[in-house]
PDB file of C-alpha atoms and ligand atoms in Angstrom:
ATOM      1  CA  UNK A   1     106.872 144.164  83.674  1.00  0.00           C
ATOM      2  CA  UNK A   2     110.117 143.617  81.560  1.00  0.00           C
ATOM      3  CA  UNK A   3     109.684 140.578  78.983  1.00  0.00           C
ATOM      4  CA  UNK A   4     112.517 138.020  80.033  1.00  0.00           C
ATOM      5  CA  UNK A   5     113.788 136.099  76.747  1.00  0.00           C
ATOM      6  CA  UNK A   6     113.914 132.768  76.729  1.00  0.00           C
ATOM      7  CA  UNK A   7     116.823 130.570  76.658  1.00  0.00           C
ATOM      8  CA  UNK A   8     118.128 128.622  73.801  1.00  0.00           C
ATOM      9  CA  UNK A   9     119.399 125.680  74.893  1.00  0.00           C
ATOM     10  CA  UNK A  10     120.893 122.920  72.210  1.00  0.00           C
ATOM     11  CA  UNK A  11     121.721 119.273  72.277  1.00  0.00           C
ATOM     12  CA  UNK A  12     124.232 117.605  70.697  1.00  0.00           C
ATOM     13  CA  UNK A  13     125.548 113.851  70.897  1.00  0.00           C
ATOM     14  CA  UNK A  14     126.377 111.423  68.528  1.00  0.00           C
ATOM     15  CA  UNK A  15     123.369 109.521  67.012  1.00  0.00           C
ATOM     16  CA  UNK A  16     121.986 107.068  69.620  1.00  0.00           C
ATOM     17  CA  UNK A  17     123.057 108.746  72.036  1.00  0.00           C
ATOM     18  CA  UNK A  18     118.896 109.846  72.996  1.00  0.00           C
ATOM     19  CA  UNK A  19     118.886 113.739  71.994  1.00  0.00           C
ATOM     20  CA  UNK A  20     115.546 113.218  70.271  1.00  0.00           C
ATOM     21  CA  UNK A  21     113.730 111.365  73.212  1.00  0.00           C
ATOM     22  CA  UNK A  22     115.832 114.195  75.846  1.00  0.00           C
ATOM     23  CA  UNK A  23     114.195 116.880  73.804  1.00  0.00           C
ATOM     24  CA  UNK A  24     110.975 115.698  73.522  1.00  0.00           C
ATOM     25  CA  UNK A  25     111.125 115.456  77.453  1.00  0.00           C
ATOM     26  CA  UNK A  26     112.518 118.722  78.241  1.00  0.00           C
ATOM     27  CA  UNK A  27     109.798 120.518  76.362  1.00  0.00           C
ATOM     28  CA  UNK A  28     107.405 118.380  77.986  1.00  0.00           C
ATOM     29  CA  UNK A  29     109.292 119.468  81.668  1.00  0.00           C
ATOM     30  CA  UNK A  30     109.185 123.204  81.146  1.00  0.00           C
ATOM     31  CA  UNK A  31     105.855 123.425  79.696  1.00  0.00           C
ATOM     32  CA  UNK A  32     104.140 121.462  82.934  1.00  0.00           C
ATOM     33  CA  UNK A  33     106.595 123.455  84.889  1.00  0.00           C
ATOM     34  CA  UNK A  34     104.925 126.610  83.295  1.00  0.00           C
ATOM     35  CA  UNK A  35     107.551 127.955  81.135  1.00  0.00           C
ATOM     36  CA  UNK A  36     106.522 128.566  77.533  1.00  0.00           C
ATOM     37  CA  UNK A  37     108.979 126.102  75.496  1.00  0.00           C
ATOM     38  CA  UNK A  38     109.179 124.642  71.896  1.00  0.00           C
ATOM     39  CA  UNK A  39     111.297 122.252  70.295  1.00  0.00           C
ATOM     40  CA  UNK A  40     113.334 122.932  67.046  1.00  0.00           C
ATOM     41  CA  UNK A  41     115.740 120.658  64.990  1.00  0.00           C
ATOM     42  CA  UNK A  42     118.650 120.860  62.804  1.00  0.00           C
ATOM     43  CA  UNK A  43     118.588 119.925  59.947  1.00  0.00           C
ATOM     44  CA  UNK A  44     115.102 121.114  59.618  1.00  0.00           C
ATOM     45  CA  UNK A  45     114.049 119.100  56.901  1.00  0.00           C
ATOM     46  CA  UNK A  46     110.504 120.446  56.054  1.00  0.00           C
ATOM     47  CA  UNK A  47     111.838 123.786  54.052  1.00  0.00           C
ATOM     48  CA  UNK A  48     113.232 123.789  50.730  1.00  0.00           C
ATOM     49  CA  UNK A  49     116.636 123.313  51.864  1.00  0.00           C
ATOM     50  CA  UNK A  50     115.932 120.965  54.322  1.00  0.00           C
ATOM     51  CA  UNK A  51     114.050 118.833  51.529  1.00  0.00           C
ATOM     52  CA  UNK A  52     117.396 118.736  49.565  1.00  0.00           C
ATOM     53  CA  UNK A  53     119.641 117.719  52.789  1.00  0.00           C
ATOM     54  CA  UNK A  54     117.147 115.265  53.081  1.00  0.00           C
ATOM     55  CA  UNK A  55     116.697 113.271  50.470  1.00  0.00           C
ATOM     56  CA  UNK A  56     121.312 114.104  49.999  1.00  0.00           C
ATOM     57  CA  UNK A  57     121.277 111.826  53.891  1.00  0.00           C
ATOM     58  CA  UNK A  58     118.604 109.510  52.647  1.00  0.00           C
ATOM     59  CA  UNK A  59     121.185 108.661  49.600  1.00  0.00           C
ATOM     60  CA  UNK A  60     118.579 109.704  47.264  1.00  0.00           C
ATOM     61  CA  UNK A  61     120.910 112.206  46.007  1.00  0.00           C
ATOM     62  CA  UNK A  62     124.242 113.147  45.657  1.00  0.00           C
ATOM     63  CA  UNK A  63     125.784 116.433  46.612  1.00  0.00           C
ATOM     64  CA  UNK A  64     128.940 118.166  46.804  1.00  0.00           C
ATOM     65  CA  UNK A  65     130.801 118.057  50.271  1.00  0.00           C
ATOM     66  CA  UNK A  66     131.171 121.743  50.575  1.00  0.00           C
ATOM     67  CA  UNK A  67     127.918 122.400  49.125  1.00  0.00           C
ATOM     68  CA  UNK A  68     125.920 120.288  51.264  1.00  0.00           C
ATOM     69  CA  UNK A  69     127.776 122.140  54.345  1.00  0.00           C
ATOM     70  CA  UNK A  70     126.576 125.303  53.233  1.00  0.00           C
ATOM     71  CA  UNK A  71     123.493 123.929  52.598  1.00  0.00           C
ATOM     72  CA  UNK A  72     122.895 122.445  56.419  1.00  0.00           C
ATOM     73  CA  UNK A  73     124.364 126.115  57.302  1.00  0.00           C
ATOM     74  CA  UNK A  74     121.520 127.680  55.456  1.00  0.00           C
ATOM     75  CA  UNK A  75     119.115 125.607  56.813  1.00  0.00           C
ATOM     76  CA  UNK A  76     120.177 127.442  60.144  1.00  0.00           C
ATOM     77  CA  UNK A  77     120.032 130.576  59.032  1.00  0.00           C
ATOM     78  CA  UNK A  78     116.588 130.438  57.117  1.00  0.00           C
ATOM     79  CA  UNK A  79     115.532 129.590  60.537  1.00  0.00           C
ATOM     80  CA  UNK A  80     117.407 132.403  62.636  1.00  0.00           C
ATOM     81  CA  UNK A  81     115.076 135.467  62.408  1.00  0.00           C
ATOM     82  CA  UNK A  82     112.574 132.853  63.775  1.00  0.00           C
ATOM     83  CA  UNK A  83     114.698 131.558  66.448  1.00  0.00           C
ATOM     84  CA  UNK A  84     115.217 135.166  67.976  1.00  0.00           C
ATOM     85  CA  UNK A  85     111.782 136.596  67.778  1.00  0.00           C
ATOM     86  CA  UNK A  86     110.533 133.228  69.674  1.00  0.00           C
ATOM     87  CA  UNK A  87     113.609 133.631  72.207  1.00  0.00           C
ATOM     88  CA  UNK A  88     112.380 137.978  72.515  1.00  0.00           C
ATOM     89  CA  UNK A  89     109.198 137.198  73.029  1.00  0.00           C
ATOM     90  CA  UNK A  90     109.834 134.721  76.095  1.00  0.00           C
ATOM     91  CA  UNK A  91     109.943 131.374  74.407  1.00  0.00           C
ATOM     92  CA  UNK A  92     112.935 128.941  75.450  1.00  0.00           C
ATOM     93  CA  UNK A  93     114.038 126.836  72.252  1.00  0.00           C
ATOM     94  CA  UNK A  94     115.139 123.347  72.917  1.00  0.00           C
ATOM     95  CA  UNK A  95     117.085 122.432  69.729  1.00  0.00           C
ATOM     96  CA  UNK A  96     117.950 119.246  68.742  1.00  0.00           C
ATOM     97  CA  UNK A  97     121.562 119.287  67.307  1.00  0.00           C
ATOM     98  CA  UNK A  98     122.758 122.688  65.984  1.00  0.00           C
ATOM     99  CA  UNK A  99     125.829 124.364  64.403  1.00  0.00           C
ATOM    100  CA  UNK A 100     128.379 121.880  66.210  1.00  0.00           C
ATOM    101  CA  UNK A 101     126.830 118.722  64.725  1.00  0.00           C
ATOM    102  CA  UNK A 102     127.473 120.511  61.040  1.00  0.00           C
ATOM    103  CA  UNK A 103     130.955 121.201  61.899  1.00  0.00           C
ATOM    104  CA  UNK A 104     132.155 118.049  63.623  1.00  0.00           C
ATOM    105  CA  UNK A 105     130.228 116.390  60.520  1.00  0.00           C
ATOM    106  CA  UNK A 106     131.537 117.632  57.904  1.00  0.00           C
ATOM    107  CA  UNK A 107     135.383 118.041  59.521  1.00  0.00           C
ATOM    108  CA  UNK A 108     135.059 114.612  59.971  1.00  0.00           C
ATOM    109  CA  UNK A 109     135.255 114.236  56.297  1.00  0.00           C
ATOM    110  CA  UNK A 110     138.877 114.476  54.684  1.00  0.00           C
ATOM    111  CA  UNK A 111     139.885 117.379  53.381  1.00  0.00           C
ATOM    112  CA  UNK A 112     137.520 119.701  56.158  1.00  0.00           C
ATOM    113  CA  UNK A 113     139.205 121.765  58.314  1.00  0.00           C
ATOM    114  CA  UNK A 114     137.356 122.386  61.638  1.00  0.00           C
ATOM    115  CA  UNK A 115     138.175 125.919  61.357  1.00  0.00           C
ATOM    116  CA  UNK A 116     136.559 126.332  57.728  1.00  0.00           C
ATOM    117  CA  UNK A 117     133.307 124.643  58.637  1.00  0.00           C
ATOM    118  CA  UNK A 118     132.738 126.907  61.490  1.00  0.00           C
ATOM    119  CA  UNK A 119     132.645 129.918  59.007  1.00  0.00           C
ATOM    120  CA  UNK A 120     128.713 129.981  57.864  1.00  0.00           C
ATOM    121  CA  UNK A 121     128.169 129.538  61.334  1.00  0.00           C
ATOM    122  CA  UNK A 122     129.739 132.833  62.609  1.00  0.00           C
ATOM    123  CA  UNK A 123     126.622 135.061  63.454  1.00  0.00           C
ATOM    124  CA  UNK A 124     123.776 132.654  64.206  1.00  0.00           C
ATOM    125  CA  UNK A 125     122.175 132.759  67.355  1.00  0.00           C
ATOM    126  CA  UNK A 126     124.617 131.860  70.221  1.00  0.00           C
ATOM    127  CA  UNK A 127     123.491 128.881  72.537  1.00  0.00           C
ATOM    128  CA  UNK A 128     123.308 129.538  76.398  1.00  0.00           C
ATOM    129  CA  UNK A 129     123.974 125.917  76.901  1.00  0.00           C
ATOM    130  CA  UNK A 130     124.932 123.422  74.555  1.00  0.00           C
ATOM    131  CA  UNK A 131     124.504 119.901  76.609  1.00  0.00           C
ATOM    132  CA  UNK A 132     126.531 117.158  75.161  1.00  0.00           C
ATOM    133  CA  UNK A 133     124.954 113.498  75.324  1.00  0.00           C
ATOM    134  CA  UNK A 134     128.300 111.476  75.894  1.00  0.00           C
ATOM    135  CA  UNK A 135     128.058 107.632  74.766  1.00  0.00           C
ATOM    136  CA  UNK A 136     130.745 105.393  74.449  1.00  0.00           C
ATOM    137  CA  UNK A 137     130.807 103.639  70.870  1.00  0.00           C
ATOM    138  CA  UNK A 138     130.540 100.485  72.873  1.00  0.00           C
ATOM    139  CA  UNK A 139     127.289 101.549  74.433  1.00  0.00           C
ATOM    140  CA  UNK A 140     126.101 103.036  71.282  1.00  0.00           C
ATOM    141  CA  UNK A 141     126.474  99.584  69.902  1.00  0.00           C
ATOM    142  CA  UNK A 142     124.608  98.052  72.773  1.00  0.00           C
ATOM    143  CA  UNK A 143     121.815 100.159  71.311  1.00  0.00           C
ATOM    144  CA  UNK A 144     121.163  97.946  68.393  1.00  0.00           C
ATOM    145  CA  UNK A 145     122.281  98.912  64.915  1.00  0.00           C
ATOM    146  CA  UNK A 146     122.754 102.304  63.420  1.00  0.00           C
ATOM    147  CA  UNK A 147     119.989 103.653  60.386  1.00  0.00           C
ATOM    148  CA  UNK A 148     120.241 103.302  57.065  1.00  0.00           C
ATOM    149  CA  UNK A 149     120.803 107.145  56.359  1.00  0.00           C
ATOM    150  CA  UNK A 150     124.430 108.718  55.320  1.00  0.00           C
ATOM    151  CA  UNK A 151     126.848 109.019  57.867  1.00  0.00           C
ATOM    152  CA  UNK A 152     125.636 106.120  59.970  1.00  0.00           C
ATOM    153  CA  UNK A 153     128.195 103.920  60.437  1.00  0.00           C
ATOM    154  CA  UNK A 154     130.760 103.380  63.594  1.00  0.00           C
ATOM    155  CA  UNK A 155     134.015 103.903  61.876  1.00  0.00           C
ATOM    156  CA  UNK A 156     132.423 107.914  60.589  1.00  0.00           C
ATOM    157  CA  UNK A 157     130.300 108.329  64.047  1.00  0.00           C
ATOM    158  CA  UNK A 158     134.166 107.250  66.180  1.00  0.00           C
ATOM    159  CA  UNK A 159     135.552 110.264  63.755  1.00  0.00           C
ATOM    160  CA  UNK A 160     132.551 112.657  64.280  1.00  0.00           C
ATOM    161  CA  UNK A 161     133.328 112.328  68.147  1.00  0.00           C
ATOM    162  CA  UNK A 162     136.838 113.066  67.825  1.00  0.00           C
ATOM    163  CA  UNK A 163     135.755 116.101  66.134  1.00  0.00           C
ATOM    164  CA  UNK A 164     132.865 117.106  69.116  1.00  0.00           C
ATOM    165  CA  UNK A 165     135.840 116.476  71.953  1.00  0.00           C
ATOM    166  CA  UNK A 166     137.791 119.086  69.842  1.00  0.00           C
ATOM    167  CA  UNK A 167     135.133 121.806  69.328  1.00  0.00           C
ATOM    168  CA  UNK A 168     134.145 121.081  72.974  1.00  0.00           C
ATOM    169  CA  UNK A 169     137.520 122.914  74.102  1.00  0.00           C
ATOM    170  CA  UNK A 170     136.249 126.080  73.575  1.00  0.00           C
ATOM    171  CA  UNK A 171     135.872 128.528  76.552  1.00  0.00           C
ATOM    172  CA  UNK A 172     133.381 130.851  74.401  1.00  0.00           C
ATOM    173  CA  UNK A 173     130.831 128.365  74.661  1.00  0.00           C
ATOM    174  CA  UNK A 174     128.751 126.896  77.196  1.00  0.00           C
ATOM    175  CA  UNK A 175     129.615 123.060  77.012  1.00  0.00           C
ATOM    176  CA  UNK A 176     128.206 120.768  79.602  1.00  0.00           C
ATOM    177  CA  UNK A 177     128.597 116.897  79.123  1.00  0.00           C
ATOM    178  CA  UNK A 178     125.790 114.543  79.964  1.00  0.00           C
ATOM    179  CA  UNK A 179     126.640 111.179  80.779  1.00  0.00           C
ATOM    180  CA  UNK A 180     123.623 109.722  78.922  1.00  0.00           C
ATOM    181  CA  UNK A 181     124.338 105.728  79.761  1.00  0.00           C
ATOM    182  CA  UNK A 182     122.089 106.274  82.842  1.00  0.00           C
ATOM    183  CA  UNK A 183     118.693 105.352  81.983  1.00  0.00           C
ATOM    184  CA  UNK A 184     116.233 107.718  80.582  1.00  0.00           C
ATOM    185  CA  UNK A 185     114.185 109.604  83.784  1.00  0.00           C
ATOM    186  CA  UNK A 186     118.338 110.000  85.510  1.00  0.00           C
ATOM    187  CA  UNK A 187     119.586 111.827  82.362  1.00  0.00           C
ATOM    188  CA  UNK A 188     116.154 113.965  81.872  1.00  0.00           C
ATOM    189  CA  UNK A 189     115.660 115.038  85.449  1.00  0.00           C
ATOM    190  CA  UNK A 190     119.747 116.096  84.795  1.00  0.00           C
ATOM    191  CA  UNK A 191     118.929 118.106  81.564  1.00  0.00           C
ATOM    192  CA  UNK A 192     115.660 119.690  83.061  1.00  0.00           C
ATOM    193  CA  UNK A 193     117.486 121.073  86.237  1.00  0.00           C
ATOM    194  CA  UNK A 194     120.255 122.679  84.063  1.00  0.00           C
ATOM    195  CA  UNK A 195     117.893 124.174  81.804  1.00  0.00           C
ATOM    196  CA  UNK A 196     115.963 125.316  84.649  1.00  0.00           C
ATOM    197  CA  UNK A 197     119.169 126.838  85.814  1.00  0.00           C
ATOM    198  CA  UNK A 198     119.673 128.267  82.706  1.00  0.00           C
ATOM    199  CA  UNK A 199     116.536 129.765  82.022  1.00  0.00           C
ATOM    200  CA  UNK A 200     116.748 131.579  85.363  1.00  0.00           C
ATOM    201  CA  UNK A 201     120.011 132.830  84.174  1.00  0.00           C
ATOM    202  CA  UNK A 202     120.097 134.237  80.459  1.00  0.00           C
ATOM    203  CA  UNK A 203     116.592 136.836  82.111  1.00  0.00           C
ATOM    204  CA  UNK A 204     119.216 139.773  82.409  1.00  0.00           C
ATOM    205  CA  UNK A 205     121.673 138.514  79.651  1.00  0.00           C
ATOM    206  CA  UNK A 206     121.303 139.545  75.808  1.00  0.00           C
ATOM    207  CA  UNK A 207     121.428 136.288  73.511  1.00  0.00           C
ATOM    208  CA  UNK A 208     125.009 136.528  71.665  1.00  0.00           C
ATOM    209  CA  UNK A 209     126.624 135.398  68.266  1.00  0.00           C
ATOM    210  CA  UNK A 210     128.148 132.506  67.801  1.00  0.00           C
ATOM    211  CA  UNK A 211     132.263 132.374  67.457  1.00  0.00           C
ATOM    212  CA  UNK A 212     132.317 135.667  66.836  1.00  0.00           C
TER     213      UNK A 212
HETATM  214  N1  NYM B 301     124.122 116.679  60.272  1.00  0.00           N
HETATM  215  C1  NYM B 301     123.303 117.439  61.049  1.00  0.00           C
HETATM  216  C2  NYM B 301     125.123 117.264  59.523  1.00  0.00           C
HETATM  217  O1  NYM B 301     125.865 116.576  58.827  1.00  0.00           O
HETATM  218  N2  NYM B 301     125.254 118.628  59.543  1.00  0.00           N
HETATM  219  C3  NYM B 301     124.452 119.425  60.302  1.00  0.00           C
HETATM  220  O2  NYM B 301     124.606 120.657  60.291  1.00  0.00           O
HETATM  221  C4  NYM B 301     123.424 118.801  61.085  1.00  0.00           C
HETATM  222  C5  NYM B 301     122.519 119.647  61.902  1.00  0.00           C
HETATM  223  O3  NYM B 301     122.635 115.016  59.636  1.00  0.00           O
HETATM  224  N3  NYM B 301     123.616 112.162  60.954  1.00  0.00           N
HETATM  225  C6  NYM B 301     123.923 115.235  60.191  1.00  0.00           C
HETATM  226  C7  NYM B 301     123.938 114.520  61.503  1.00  0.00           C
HETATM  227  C8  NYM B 301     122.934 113.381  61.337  1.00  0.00           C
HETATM  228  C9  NYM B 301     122.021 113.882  60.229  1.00  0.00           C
HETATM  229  O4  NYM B 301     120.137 113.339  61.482  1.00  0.00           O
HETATM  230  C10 NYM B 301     120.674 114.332  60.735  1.00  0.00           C
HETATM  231  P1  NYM B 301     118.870 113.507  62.458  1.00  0.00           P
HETATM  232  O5  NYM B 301     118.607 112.063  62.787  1.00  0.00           O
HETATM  233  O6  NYM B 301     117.774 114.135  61.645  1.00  0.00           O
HETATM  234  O7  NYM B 301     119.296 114.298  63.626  1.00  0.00           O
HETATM  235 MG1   MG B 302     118.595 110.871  64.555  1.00  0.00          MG
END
């Protein structure tokens, strides 16, 4: 019997918008469903990069723009060799946010182009599917109040989805938008068939590099 890779399948959303709670129940879907699954998240804050982005979003400390970038980037790559043994050895990775929250992030700061932040990404593992958990800002606010961490405000989150819609027209990777207003058992039951889907798909497909 050929080993059939697993799929690596990514969400992305603004904050609020319920990737955490989708991922936790994906995971939960395939494994009952039988398919060996783990969950993964960017940034990935236990390493010793991750313990610097940290404590940089928990305004602890201050770092560069460009630097902390490269620093999420790394954080991604530290964890690629990882990533694609799991993914050979049949394991579908549900990862919560990925390369397209560090670009639309950090473009969303002045200065950033789009097409500069996307160049530490250029490489990593390729998603199969990158879901997109759309939320109006006016939902979002129904939601309660954002966190106390960096970044978490409406007027930065309102840029960071102008920056999404923009990397989202991009025929080289496999967008699909989630309308994630519905409540919580609509969207997941939507996410788990499309993974399913997925996972079915990417058996007789090598896993590619990202924009390149
Ligand atoms: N973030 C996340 C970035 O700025 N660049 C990245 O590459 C990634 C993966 O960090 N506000 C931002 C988005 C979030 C924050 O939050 C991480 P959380 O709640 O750990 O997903
Ligand atoms: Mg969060």
């Amino acid at each position: 019997m050929t080993c059939k890779r697993g799929a690596l399948i990514v969400l992305e959303g603004v904050d609020k918008a319920g990737k955490t709670t989708q991922c936790n129940r994906l995971v939960q879907a395939l494994q009952q469903s039988g398919r060996p699954a783990e969950l993964m998240r960017f940034p990935e804050r236990t390493t010793t990069i991750g313990q610097l982005i940290s404590s940089y979003l928990q305004k602890k400390s201050d770092l560069e723009d460009h630097t902390v970038h490269l620093l999420f980037s790394a954080n991604r790559w530290e964890l690629a060799p990882l990533m694609k043994k799991k993914l050979e050895q049949g394991t579908t990775l549900v990862v919560d946010r990925y390369s397209f929250s560090g670009v639309a992030f950090t473009s969303a700061k002045p200065g950033f182009s789009v097409d500069w932040c996307k160049q530490p990404e250029v490489g990593l593992p390729k998603p199969d599917l990158v879901m997109f958990l759309k939320l109006s800002p006016a939902e979002a606010a129904l939601r309660g109040q954002y966190g106390q961490e960096r970044y978490e405000t409406s007027i930065f989150q309102l840029a960071v989805q102008e920056k999404f819609d923009q990397l989202m027209d991009d025929p080289t990777v496999n967008w699909q938008v989630i309308d994630a207003s519905r409540d919580v058992e609509n969207v997941s039951s939507d996410i788990t068939k499309r993974s399913l889907d997925i996972i079915e798909a990417v058996q007789r497909r090598p896993l590619g590099e990202l924009w390149k």
